XYZ file of C-alpha atoms in Angstrom:
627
model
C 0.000 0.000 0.000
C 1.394 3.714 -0.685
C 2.356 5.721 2.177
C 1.962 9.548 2.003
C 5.392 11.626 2.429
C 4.993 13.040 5.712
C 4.445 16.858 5.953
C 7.653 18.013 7.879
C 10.732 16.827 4.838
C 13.491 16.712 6.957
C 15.541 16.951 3.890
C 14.966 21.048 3.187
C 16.054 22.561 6.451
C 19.919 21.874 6.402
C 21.250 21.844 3.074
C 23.675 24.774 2.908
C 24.976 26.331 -0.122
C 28.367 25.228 -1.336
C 29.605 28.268 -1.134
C 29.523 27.876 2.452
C 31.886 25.273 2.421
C 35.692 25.620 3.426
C 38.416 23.002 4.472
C 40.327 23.404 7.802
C 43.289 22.091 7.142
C 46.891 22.112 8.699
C 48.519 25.689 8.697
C 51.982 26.771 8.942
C 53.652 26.773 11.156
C 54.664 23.621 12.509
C 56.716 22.713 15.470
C 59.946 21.219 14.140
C 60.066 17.510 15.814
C 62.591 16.290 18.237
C 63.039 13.522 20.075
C 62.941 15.578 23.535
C 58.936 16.714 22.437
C 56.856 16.113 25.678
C 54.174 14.138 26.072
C 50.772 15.100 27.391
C 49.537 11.408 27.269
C 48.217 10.063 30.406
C 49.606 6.698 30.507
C 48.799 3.814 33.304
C 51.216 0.959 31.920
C 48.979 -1.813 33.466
C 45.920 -0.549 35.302
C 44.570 -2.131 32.474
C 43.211 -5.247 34.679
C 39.646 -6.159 34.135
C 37.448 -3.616 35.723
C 33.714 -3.604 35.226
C 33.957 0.916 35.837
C 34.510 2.382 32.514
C 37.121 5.128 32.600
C 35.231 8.435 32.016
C 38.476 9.956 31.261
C 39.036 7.413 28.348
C 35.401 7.629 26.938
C 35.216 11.756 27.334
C 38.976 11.353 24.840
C 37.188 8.858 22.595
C 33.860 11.169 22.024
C 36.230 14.020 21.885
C 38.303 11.783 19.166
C 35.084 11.445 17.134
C 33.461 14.869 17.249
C 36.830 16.731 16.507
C 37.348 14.307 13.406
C 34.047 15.262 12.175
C 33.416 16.754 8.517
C 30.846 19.434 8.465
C 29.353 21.647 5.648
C 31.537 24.468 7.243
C 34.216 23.124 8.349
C 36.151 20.019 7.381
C 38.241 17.922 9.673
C 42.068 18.914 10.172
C 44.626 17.037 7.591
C 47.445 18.706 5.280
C 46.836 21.066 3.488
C 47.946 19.547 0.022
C 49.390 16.180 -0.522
C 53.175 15.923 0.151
C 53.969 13.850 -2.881
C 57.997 13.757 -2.443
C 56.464 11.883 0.947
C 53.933 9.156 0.527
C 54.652 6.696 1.849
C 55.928 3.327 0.688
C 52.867 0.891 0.281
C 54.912 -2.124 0.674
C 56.441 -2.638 3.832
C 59.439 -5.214 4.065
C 61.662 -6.833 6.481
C 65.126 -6.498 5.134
C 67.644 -8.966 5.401
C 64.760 -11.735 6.854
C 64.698 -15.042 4.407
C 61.687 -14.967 1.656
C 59.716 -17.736 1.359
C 58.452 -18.083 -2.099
C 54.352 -18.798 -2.708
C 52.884 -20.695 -5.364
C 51.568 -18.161 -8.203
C 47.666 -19.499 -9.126
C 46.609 -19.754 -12.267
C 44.420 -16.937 -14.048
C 41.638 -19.439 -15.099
C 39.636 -20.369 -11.700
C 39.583 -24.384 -11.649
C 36.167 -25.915 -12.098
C 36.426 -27.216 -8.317
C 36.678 -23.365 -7.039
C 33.393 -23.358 -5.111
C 30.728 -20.305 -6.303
C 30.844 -17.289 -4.349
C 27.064 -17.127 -3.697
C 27.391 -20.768 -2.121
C 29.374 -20.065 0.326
C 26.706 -18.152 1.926
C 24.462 -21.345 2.354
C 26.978 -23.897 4.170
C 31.108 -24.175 3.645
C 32.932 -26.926 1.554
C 35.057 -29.662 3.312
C 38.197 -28.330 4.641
C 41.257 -28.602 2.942
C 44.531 -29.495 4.483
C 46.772 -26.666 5.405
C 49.860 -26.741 3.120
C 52.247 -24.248 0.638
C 49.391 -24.496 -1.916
C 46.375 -23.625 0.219
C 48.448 -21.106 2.213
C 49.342 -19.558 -1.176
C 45.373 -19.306 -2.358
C 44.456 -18.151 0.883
C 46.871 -15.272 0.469
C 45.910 -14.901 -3.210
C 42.745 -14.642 -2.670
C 42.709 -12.316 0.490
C 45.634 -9.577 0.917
C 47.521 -10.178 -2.567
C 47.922 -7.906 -5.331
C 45.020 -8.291 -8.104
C 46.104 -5.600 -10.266
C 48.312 -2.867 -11.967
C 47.111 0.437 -13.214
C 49.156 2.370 -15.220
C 48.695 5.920 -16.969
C 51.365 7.772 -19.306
C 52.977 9.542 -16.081
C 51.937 7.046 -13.199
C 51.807 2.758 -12.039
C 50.323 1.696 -9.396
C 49.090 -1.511 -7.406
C 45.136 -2.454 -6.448
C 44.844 -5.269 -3.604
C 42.124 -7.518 -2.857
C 41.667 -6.333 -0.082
C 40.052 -2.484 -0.367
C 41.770 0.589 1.065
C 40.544 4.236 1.911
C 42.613 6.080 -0.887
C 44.555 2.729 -1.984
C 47.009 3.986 0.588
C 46.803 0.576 2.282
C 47.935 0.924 6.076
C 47.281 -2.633 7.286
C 49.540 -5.100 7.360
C 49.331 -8.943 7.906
C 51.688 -11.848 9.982
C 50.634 -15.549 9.319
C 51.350 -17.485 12.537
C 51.756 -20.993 11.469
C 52.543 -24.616 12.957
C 55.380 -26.366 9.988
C 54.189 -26.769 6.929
C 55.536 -29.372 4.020
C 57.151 -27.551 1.674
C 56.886 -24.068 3.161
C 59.168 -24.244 5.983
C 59.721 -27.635 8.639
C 58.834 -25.918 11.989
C 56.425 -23.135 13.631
C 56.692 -19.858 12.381
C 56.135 -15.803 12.126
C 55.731 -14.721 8.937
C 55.143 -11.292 7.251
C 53.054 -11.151 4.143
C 54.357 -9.315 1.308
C 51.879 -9.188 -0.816
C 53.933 -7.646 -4.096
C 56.149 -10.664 -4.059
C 53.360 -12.691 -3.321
C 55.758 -14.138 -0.190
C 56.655 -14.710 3.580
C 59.540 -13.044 4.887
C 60.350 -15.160 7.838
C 60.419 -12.650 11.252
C 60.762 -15.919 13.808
C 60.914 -19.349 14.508
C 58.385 -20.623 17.343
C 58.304 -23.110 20.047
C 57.283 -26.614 18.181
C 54.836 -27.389 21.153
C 52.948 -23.709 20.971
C 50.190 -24.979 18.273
C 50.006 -28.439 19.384
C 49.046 -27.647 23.411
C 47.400 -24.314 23.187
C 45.420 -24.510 19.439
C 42.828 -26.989 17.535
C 44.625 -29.060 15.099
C 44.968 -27.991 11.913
C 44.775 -24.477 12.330
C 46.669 -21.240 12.083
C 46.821 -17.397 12.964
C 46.306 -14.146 10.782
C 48.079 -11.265 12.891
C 46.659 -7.671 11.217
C 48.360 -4.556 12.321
C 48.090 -0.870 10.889
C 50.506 1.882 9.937
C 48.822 4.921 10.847
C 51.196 6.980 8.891
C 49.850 5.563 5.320
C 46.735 7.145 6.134
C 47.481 10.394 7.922
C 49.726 11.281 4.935
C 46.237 12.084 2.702
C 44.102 12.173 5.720
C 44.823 14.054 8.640
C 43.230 13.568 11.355
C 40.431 11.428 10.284
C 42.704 8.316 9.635
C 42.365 6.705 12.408
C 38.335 6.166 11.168
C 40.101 4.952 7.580
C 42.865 2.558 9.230
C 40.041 0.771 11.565
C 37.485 0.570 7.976
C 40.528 -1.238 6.356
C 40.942 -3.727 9.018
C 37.411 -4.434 8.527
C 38.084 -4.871 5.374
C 41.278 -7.377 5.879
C 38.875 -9.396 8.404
C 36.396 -9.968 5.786
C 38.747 -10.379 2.718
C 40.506 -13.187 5.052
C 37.287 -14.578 6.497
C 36.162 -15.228 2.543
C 39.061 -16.380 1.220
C 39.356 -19.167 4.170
C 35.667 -19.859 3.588
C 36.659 -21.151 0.013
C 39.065 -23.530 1.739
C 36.610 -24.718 4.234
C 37.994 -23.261 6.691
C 36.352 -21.032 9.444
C 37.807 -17.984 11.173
C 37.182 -16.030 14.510
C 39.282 -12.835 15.723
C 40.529 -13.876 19.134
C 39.505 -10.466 21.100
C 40.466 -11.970 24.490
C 44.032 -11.232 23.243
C 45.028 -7.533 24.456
C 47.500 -5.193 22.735
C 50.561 -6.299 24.235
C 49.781 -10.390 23.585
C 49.080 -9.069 19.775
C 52.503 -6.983 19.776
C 54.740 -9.971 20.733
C 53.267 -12.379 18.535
C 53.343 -10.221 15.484
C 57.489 -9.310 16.933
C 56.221 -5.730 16.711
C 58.017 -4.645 19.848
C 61.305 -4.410 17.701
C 59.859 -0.962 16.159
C 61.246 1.894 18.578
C 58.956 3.368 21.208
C 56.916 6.427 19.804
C 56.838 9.336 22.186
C 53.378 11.208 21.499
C 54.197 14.374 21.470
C 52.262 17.397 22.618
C 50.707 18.724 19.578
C 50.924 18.102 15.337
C 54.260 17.999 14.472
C 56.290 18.259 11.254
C 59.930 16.754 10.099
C 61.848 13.279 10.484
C 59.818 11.342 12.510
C 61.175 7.601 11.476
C 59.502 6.014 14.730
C 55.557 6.989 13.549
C 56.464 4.154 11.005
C 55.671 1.671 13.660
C 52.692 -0.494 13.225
C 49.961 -0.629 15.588
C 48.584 -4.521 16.614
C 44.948 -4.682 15.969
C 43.630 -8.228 15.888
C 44.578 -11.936 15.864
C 42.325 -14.271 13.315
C 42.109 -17.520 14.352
C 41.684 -19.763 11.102
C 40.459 -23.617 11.589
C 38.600 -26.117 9.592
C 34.772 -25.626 9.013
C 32.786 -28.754 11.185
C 35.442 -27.996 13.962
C 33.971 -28.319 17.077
C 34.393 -29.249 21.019
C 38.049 -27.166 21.298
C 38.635 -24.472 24.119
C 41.171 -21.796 23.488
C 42.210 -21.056 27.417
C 43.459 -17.628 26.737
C 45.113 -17.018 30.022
C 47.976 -19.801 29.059
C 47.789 -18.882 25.280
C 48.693 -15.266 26.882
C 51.648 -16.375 28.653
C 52.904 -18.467 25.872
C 52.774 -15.577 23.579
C 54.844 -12.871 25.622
C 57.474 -15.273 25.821
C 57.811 -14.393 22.158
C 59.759 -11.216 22.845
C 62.980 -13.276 23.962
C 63.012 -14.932 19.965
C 65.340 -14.438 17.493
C 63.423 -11.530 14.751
C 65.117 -11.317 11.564
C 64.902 -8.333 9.016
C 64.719 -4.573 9.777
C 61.477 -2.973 8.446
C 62.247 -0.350 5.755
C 61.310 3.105 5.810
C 58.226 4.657 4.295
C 59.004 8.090 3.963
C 61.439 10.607 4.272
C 59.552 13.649 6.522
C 55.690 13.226 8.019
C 53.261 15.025 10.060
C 52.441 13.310 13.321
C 48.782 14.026 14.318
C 48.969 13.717 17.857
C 45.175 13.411 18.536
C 45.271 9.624 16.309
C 48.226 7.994 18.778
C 46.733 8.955 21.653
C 43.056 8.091 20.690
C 45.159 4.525 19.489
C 46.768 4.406 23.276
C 43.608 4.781 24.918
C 41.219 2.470 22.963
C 43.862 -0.216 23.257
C 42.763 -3.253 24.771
C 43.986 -5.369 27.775
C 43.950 -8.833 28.240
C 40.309 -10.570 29.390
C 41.219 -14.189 30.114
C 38.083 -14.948 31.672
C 36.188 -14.868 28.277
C 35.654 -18.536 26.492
C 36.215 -19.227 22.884
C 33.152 -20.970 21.347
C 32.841 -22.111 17.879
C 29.214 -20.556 16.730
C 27.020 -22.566 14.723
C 26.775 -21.425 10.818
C 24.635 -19.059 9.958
C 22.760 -19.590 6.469
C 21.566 -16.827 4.551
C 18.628 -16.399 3.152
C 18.228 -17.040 -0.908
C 15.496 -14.143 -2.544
C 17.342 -14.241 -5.842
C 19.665 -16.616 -6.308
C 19.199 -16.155 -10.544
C 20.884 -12.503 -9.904
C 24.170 -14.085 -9.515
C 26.690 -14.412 -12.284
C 27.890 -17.901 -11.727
C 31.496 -16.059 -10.494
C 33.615 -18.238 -8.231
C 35.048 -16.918 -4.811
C 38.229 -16.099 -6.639
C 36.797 -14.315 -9.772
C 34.141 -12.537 -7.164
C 37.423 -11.571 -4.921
C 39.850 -10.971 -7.377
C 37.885 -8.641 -9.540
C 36.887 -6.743 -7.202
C 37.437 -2.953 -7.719
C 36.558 0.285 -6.439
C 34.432 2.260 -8.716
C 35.471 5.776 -9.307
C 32.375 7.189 -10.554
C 28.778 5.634 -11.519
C 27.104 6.331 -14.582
C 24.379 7.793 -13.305
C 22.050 5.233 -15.280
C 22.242 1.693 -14.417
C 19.358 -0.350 -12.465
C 18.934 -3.016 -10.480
C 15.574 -5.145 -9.964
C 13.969 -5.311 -6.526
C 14.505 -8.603 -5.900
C 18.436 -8.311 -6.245
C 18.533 -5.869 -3.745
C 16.635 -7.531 -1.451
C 19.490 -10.210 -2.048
C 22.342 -7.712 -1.508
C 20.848 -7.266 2.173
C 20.037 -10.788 2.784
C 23.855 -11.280 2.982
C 24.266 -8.305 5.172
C 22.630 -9.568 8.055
C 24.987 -10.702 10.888
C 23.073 -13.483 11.806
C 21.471 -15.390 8.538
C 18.496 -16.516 8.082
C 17.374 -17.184 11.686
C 13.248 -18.278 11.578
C 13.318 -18.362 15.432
C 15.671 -15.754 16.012
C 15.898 -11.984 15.974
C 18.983 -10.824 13.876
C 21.519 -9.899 16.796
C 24.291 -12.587 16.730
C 26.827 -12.604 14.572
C 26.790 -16.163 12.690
C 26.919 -15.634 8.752
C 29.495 -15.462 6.623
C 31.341 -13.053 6.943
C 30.252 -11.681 10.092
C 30.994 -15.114 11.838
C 34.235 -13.683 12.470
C 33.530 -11.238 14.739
C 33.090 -12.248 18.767
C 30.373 -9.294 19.560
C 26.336 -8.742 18.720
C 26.025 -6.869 16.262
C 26.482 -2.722 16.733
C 25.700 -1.274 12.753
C 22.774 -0.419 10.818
C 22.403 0.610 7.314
C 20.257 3.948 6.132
C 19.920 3.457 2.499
C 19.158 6.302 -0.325
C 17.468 4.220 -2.935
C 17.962 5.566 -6.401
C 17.767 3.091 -9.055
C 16.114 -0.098 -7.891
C 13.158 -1.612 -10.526
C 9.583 -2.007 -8.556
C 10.705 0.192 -5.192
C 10.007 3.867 -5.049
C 13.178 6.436 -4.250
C 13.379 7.276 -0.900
C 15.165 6.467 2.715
C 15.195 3.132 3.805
C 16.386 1.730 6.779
C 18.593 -1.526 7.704
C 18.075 -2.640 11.204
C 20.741 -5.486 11.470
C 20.147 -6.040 15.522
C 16.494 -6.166 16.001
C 17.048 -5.768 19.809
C 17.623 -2.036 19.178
C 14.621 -1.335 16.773
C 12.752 0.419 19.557
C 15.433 2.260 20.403
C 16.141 3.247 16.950
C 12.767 3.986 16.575
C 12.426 6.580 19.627
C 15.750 8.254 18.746
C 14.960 9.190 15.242
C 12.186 11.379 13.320
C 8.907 10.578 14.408
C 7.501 11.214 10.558
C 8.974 8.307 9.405
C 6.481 5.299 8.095
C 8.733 1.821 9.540
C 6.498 0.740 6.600
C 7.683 -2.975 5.343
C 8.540 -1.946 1.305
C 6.355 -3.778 -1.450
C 7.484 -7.381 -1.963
C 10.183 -6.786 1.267
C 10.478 -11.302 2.517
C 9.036 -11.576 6.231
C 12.629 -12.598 7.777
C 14.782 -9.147 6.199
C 14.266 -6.676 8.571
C 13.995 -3.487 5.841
C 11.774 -0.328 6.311
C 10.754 2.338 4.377
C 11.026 5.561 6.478
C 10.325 8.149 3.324
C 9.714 8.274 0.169
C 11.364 10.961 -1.864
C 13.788 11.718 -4.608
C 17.177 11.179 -2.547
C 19.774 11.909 -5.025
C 20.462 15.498 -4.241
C 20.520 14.912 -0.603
C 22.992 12.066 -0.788
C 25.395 13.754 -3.043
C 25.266 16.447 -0.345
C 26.152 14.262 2.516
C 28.731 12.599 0.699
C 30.573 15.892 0.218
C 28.866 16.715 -2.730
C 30.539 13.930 -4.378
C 28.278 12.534 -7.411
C 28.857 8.724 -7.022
C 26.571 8.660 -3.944
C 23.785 10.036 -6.201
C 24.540 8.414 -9.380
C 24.356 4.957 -7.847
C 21.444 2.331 -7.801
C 21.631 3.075 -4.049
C 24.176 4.407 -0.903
C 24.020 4.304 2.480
C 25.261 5.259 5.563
C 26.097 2.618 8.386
C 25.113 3.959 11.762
C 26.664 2.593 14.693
C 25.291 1.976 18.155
C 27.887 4.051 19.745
C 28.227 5.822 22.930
C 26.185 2.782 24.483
C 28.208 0.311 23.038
C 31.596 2.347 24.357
C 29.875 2.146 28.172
C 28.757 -0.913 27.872
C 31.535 -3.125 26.504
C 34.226 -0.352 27.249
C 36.317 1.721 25.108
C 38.160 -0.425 23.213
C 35.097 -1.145 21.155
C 35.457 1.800 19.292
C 37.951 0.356 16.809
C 36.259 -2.470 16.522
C 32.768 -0.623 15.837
C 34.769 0.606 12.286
C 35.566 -2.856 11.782
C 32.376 -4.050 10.966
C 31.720 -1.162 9.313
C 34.528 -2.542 6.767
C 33.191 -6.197 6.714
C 29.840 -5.097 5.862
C 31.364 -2.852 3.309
C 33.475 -5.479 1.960
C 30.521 -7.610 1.777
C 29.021 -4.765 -0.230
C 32.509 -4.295 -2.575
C 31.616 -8.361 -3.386
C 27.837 -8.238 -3.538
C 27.706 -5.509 -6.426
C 30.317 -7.459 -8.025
C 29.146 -10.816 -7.992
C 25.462 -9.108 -9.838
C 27.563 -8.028 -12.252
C 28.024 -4.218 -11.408
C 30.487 -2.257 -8.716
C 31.070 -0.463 -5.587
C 32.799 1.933 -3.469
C 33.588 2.841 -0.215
C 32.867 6.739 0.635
C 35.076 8.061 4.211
C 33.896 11.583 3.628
C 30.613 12.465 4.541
C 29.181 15.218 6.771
C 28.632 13.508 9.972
C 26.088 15.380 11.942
C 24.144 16.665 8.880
C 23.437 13.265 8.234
C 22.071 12.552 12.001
C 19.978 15.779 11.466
C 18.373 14.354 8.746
C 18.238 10.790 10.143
C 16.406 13.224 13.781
C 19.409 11.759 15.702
C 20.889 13.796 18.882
C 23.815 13.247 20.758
C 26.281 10.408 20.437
C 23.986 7.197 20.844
C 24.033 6.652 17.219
C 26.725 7.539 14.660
C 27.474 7.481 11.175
C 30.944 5.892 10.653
C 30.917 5.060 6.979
C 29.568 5.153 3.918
C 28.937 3.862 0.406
C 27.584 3.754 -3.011
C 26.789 0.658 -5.375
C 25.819 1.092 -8.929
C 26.542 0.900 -12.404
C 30.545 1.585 -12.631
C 32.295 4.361 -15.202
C 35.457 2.667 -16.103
C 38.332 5.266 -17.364
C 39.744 4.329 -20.523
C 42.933 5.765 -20.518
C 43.808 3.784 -17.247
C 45.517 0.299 -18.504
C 45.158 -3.037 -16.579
C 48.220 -4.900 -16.294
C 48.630 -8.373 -14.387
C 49.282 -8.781 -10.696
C 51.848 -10.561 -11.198
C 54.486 -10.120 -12.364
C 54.203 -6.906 -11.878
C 56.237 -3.781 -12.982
C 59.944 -2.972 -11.303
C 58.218 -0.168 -9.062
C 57.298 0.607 -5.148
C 53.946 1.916 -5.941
């Protein structure tokens, strides 16, 4: 039945003229940096033990992180002014001097045997053995390269794995018991993804997988460079670097899948459990200083340890992970042998002070008294299964791109949208339950209910009308969601919406403008079949599961926009990411106040332009260049 458009359109009271619009940037001068700079950080080395009182200190710095990083229609949040291009940074990081173990190269043509991406959502293939050829499609198929680009004047690299900018801060350690071929005993290894290899950091105790891990399973270490990000970004980057590990989670989480092969991030772990096992104690200790600095700062290099991936085979069940011993083995890793020195990025930065001290206070301590469980698998549901290509997981994965502009023009039919959301609910298809857990693919590998929503501006989509629609992907906060936005909305089910996905219509209306506006007047959020923006349950979540949820809040803000990125590609169109957005605009229009619900990311999926003076060339091998 048709709904009529309320009378109050929240959509014509905040739009500003563009000539409003101005970008705060960072002015001259800067403070020269020296090693003597103080530090107004507050630190208490180890009052992290488990206490059930948040800090108020801790979650007044986060709040104050978020709301100072904040673009508005005014006023932009602080980053260079300019890009420093005799200074971005490296995108490879390497170890030099540690030994390179080669990986097997796939081949271009996906084998008949590659499961199809859209099965993967209903139940996982039989596990394969670990060994050099399923460690080397993991890779492949999860933090590799998949691309050159290449222009008369410039080459550079695309990843599987998605990246605010392509600036790529995350980094990735595989933490593995021997394997034939590879290397004969337990290892550290860092991933480097241009040569497709594993520079060997450390040899590890034979016994460490065998007593304290299931059988036939290994660890994904990801850790961020801040500095990657900051270079373009400012102060926001800390936002980008937690999307991408998002991101990394998922890519990894997909690519096991097509093994058979599960995944969970072991949050028990805290920072300092995730810095020895990764050997990232060998970077030099960065002194935050006071304020935003300028010059040769080699120590911001450093690479900050954000999660541990446990990766086992699918069907695994009845193992504990006791994470008080696992914690004790692992900090005995600081008295190993590392090998290679990690090379430097660039030759001057800026240190925003504001992102290493948010990074210091979010971090996370250990909290042994948590159990592991294996979760049972979520299905998800099937609408449309005909909208699928027939892609594999690796063409689905490995063609992914991120589109640069839509054309303004392309549809998509009802039901295939409906799809698209089907596989971004956390929990599957759940006929008895609410959607709240996290048990479907990709989710699955995430230890927390789920936190983020989805507002959608509908565009192009055959048999729905244009308007604001609204994701709720934990039905235990729909009446809170409810309360804390406009009252004119419908909550109308749309025409043809299944029973089990939780989609309303809140108002119908032409969107386009209004998106493009949000997204910083960029066009591909209008020109799009649809975009969203994925609103977190925040301050709540920050008092209720403490601080160090805040990084993790952007993380699944990346899976579900990597399950986006694969989504559009595997119905045959494309996708990007968006990072800039005015944040409280869009809560105005959304009737949101104060911090219980944020926007943290957004994106755009639609019918791609594609650039033809940009040439493709082949991952690998790959051109004799650093970028």
């Amino acid at each position: 039945m048709l709904q009529s458009l309320p009378l109050r359109n929240p959509f014509f009271h905040f739009l500003p003229s563009t000539s409003l619009i101005r970008t705060r940037s960072f002015q001259q001068p800067l403070m020269s940096f020296s090693s003597s700079s103080s530090s107004s950080s507050t630190t208490n080395p180890q009052q992290q033990q488990q206490n059930q009182n948040l800090d108020q200190n801790k979650l007044s710095h986060v709040l104050k992180y978020h709301n100072q990083t904040k673009h508005a229609f005014n006023n932009y949040a602080r980053g260079p002014h300019g890009l420093d291009w005799a200074n971005q940074p490296n995108p490879f990081r390497r170890y030099l001097s540690s030994p390179l173990l080669s990986l097997q190269h796939l081949p271009t043509q996906t084998p008949e045997t590659e499961p199809l991406y859209s099965s993967l959502f209903l139940s996982l293939p039989s596990p394969k053995p670990i060994s050099k050829s399923t460690i080397s499609q993991f890779l492949y198929d999860s933090l590799a390269l998949s691309a050159w680009k290449a222009t008369s004047f410039s080459t550079w690299s695309l990843r599987v794995n998605p990246s605010s900018g392509n600036l790529h801060p995350t980094e990735a350690y595989i933490i593995a018991p021997a394997i034939e071929s590879l290397y004969d005993t337990s290892f550290v290894a860092h991933y480097a993804p241009k040569e497709h290899s594993l520079e060997l950091r450390a040899q590890i105790p034979s016994g460490f997988f065998s007593q304290l891990l299931p059988s036939n399973s290994f660890l994904v270490g990801l850790s961020s460079i801040f500095w990657r990000e900051a270079w373009k970004y400012g102060e926001r980057a800390f936002r980008y670097c937690n999307h991408d590990v998002g991101h990394a989670i998922a890519a990894v989480t997909m690519a096991a899948a097509g093994l058979g092969w599960d995944v969970k991030v072991l949050d028990s772990l805290g920072c300092e459990e995730l810095k020895s096992l990764m050997g990232l104690h060998v970077f030099p200790e960065f002194e935050i200083p006071s304020k935003a600095v300028k010059g040769k700062i080699p120590e911001i290099e450093f690479e900050h340890p954000d999660c541990v991936i446990l990766v086992y085979p699918s069907g695994s069940n009845g193992f504990d992970v006791d994470y008080k011993e696992l914690s004790s083995a692992i900090l005995q890793f600081n008295k190993l042998e590392w090998a290679g020195k990690p090379n430097s990025l660039s030759k001057e930065h800026i240190c925003w002070d504001i992102i290493y001290r948010t990074a210091e206070v979010v971090k996370k301590p250990l909290t042994s008294g948590d159990r592991f469980s294996v979760e049972p698998f979520g299905r998800s549901a099937v609408y449309s299964e005909a909208s699928y290509k027939g892609f594999t997981v690796r063409e689905v994965v490995r063609k992914r791109r991120s589109a640069v502009d839509m054309d303004g023009v392309t549809e998509i039919e009802r039901d295939t949208f409906y799809q698209i959301l089907a596989h971004c609910l956390p929990s599957g298809c759940q006929t008895e339950e609410k959607q709240q857990r996290q048990l479907a693919l990709p989710f699955r590998a995430l230890p927390w209910d789920a936190e983020v929503h989805a507002a959608l501006f509908v565009h192009r989509v055959v048999g729905l009308p244009q308007g604001l629609y609204f994701l709720v992907r934990n039905e235990n906060h729909f009446d809170e969601l409810k309360k804390a936005m406009n009252p004119d909305f419908i909550w109308a089910k749309p025409e043809g919406c299944p029973d089990d996905l939780p989609l309303y219509e809140l108002l119908r209306y032409d969107c386009r403008q209004v998106s493009k506006q949000l997204s910083c007047h960029q066009e591909i959020a209008s020109d799009g079949c649809f975009s969203l923006g994925m609103l977190a349950r925040l301050e709540p979540t920050l008092r209720e599961k403490n601080v160090w949820m805040y990084p993790r809040l952007f993380w699944e803000t990346g899976v579900l926009g990597q399950v986006l990125y694969l989504e559009a590609h595997a119905v045959g169109i494309s996708a990007t990411g968006i990072g800039c957005f005015f944040d409280d605009p869009v809560h105005q229009l959304l009737g949101l106040k104060g911090s219980s619900f944020q926007s943290l990311y957004h994106f755009t999926v639609g019918g791609p332009v594609l650039d033809k003076r940009i040439m493709s060339l082949p991952a690998y091998p790959g051109p004799d260049l650093d970028g």
